[in-house]
C-alpha positions as a printed NumPy array, in Angstrom:
array([[ 14.71 ,  22.013,  -8.799],
       [ 15.011,  18.884, -10.795],
       [ 12.473,  16.954, -12.653],
       [ 12.205,  13.294, -11.023],
       [ 11.887,  11.584, -14.432],
       [ 11.3  ,   7.835, -14.32 ],
       [ 12.178,   4.976, -17.41 ],
       [  9.457,   2.29 , -18.281],
       [  9.306,  -0.426, -20.807],
       [  7.016,  -0.774, -24.021],
       [  7.538,  -4.407, -25.811],
       [  7.74 ,  -7.612, -23.45 ],
       [ 11.247,  -9.2  , -23.848],
       [ 13.143, -12.791, -22.522],
       [ 16.459, -13.129, -21.847],
       [ 19.408, -14.884, -20.002],
       [ 21.61 , -13.53 , -18.108],
       [ 24.514, -15.602, -17.115],
       [ 27.426, -14.426, -14.647],
       [ 30.81 , -17.105, -14.697],
       [ 33.985, -16.303, -13.482],
       [ 36.427, -18.73 , -12.548],
       [ 39.369, -17.738, -10.264],
       [ 41.16 , -19.5  ,  -7.962],
       [ 39.344, -22.405,  -5.85 ],
       [ 35.809, -21.277,  -5.93 ],
       [ 34.315, -19.791,  -8.729],
       [ 30.98 , -17.924,  -9.368],
       [ 28.123, -19.182, -11.07 ],
       [ 24.694, -17.829, -11.64 ],
       [ 21.902, -18.172, -14.658],
       [ 19.165, -17.273, -15.142],
       [ 16.051, -16.817, -17.822],
       [ 13.794, -13.559, -17.35 ],
       [ 10.844, -12.603, -19.238],
       [ 10.202,  -8.657, -18.815],
       [  7.148,  -6.815, -19.649],
       [  5.494,  -3.706, -19.477],
       [  2.658,  -3.159, -17.18 ],
       [ -0.434,  -0.483, -16.615],
       [  0.934,   3.066, -15.321],
       [  1.122,   2.978, -11.837],
       [  1.84 ,  -0.591, -11.023],
       [  5.282,  -0.195,  -9.905],
       [  7.441,  -3.66 , -10.101],
       [  6.244,  -7.175, -10.182],
       [  7.984,  -9.724,  -9.436],
       [  6.966, -13.423, -10.497],
       [  8.972, -17.1  ,  -9.434],
       [  8.072, -19.17 , -12.083],
       [ 10.985, -21.748, -11.85 ],
       [  9.7  , -25.185, -11.947],
       [ 11.718, -28.794, -11.439],
       [ 14.461, -26.667,  -9.372],
       [ 15.96 , -25.497, -12.324],
       [ 17.177, -22.996,  -9.913],
       [ 17.147, -23.713,  -6.034],
       [ 14.185, -21.521,  -4.011],
       [ 17.074, -20.229,  -1.923],
       [ 18.75 , -18.102,  -4.808],
       [ 15.48 , -16.683,  -6.326],
       [ 15.227, -13.308,  -4.058],
       [ 18.591, -12.964,  -5.171],
       [ 17.632, -12.872,  -8.419],
       [ 15.179, -10.196,  -7.705],
       [ 17.56 ,  -7.894,  -5.492],
       [ 19.436,  -8.316,  -8.635],
       [ 16.876,  -6.769, -10.835],
       [ 15.68 ,  -4.092,  -8.242],
       [ 18.814,  -2.439,  -7.227],
       [ 19.735,  -2.467, -11.482],
       [ 15.826,  -0.931, -11.778],
       [ 16.878,   1.456,  -9.318],
       [ 20.076,   2.968, -11.227],
       [ 17.631,   2.652, -14.552],
       [ 19.269,   2.765, -18.238],
       [ 18.748,   5.375, -20.397],
       [ 19.4  ,   8.274, -18.254],
       [ 19.87 ,   6.764, -14.543],
       [ 16.272,   6.952, -13.704],
       [ 14.165,   4.787, -11.675],
       [ 12.854,   1.885, -14.179],
       [  8.946,   1.243, -12.988],
       [  5.825,  -0.392, -14.118],
       [  7.053,  -3.824, -15.088],
       [  7.124,  -7.264, -14.11 ],
       [  9.771, -10.125, -14.673],
       [  9.177, -13.195, -14.755],
       [ 12.221, -15.536, -13.911],
       [ 10.741, -19.246, -15.868],
       [ 14.811, -20.924, -16.257],
       [ 18.183, -20.837, -15.794],
       [ 20.649, -23.408, -14.344],
       [ 23.212, -23.593, -11.161],
       [ 26.757, -24.721, -10.101],
       [ 26.434, -27.292,  -6.73 ],
       [ 29.824, -25.338,  -5.799],
       [ 30.021, -21.988,  -7.434],
       [ 26.69 , -20.778,  -7.498],
       [ 25.982, -18.26 ,  -4.568],
       [ 23.509, -15.748,  -3.455],
       [ 25.915, -13.249,  -4.842],
       [ 26.42 , -14.949,  -8.509],
       [ 22.708, -15.154,  -8.885],
       [ 21.978, -11.226,  -7.561],
       [ 24.87 ,  -9.982, -10.416],
       [ 22.777, -12.801, -12.786],
       [ 19.815, -11.111, -12.555],
       [ 20.838,  -7.587, -12.651],
       [ 22.614,  -8.701, -16.073],
       [ 19.631,  -9.991, -17.264],
       [ 17.896,  -6.985, -16.294],
       [ 20.008,  -4.604, -18.063],
       [ 19.843,  -6.95 , -21.723],
       [ 16.22 ,  -6.919, -21.308],
       [ 15.622,  -3.368, -21.026],
       [ 17.837,  -2.934, -24.667],
       [ 15.513,  -5.026, -26.177],
       [ 12.325,  -3.823, -25.006],
       [ 11.678,  -0.122, -26.28 ],
       [ 12.64 ,   1.611, -22.775],
       [ 11.346,   5.121, -22.369],
       [ 11.377,   8.414, -20.79 ],
       [  8.364,   9.382, -18.413],
       [  8.01 ,  12.789, -16.808],
       [  5.39 ,  13.978, -14.321],
       [  2.451,  15.325, -15.484],
       [  1.073,  18.438, -12.83 ],
       [ -2.368,  19.334, -12.608],
       [ -2.775,  23.558, -12.776],
       [ -5.053,  25.881, -12.132],
       [ -4.625,  29.461, -12.962],
       [ -6.635,  32.385, -11.824],
       [ -6.411,  35.336, -14.212],
       [ -8.023,  38.758, -15.046],
       [ -9.886,  38.528, -18.053],
       [ -7.498,  40.909, -19.835],
       [ -4.704,  38.411, -19.738],
       [ -6.731,  34.988, -21.434],
       [ -5.663,  34.84 , -24.266],
       [ -1.811,  35.122, -23.538],
       [ -1.98 ,  32.823, -20.496],
       [ -3.655,  30.182, -23.136],
       [ -0.952,  30.738, -25.543],
       [  1.903,  30.217, -22.469],
       [ -0.136,  26.944, -21.732],
       [ -0.152,  25.861, -25.05 ],
       [  3.785,  26.396, -25.686],
       [  4.605,  24.29 , -22.47 ],
       [  2.889,  21.226, -23.88 ],
       [ -0.478,  22.051, -22.054],
       [ -3.733,  20.808, -22.134],
       [ -6.566,  22.448, -21.462],
       [ -9.125,  20.758, -19.503],
       [-11.585,  23.242, -18.741],
       [-12.485,  26.884, -18.021],
       [-14.532,  29.12 , -15.617],
       [-15.414,  32.502, -14.769],
       [-15.386,  33.598, -11.048],
       [-16.308,  37.044, -10.803],
       [-14.261,  38.973, -13.009],
       [-11.156,  36.442, -13.15 ],
       [-11.289,  33.203, -15.063],
       [-10.218,  29.859, -13.852],
       [ -8.022,  27.794, -16.182],
       [ -7.267,  24.134, -15.417],
       [ -4.836,  22.353, -17.676],
       [ -2.288,  20.007, -17.396],
       [  1.319,  20.674, -18.026],
       [  4.352,  18.525, -18.05 ],
       [  6.381,  19.645, -14.826],
       [  9.614,  19.936, -16.921],
       [  7.971,  22.994, -18.827],
       [  6.686,  24.609, -15.304],
       [  9.221,  24.96 , -13.459],
       [ 10.185,  28.895, -14.29 ],
       [  5.87 ,  29.484, -14.085],
       [  5.651,  31.571, -11.063],
       [  7.812,  34.618, -12.509],
       [  6.659,  34.395, -15.894],
       [  2.778,  33.994, -14.52 ],
       [  4.012,  37.569, -12.698],
       [  5.084,  39.064, -15.685],
       [  2.345,  38.126, -17.882],
       [ -0.313,  39.378, -15.577],
       [  1.343,  42.264, -13.788],
       [  1.388,  40.159, -10.319],
       [ -2.781,  39.782, -10.869],
       [ -2.624,  36.022, -11.776],
       [ -2.082,  32.925,  -9.594],
       [ -1.662,  29.796,  -9.73 ],
       [ -1.595,  26.021,  -7.894],
       [ -0.116,  23.352,  -9.167],
       [ -0.228,  19.135,  -8.022],
       [  1.306,  16.041,  -9.22 ],
       [ -1.559,  13.94 , -11.375],
       [  0.258,  11.039, -13.224],
       [  3.089,   9.842, -15.681],
       [  3.514,  10.403, -19.056],
       [  6.093,   9.406, -21.775],
       [  8.234,  12.143, -23.155],
       [  8.293,  13.062, -27.08 ],
       [ 11.047,  10.933, -28.558],
       [ 13.362,  14.622, -29.488],
       [ 12.546,  16.396, -25.884],
       [ 14.002,  12.916, -23.843],
       [ 17.067,  12.504, -26.037],
       [ 17.874,  15.676, -24.857],
       [ 17.556,  14.846, -21.205],
       [ 19.007,  11.965, -21.624],
       [ 22.353,  13.593, -22.998],
       [ 22.251,  16.225, -20.155],
       [ 21.55 ,  13.414, -17.239],
       [ 24.679,  11.081, -19.008],
       [ 26.613,  14.27 , -19.224],
       [ 26.24 ,  14.764, -15.305],
       [ 26.729,  11.388, -14.691],
       [ 30.451,  11.453, -16.505]])
């Protein structure tokens, strides 16, 4: 099973995306300035058209957005989708003959890539709500094991002779939990998990994930 990582940014930046190509006959020309800023976790993607005075004709603005969206889907760090950011296109220029939707789409994608590089990109991982039910005797082992998986214990209850532990654990650390829980509790423990939210991957772990993802791409 693969962990569905995502990417996001932490800093607001303003950059230019400019695509200019001169071939025989018509060239290609698209030029846009965008501001890119982080949004709260779970906000998704927002696109704002703040062009005044026709610096970019209205017909080309959706192409800029399309370029950003397609580039965001491919991510920058490790090819995971980039989420929770706003792009505002606020300036640019065009050429009456050489500009086209395609040229502005490429300009939008170039602007996105440039912005992400400067905006402190980080990796996000899914955090799961986990409930573990275990006989009393194994409590110590279970708690120690949850801690070793970067888990945060949120609460504990008793249910007859069993203990119920509620915790939040990164999915990446939980992929092998079923056999491990079986061996720790002699088959008497059980657990359920559901998605809770996305959170930043610690930098030293992020490096490993990015390295592995890029190797796989090659």
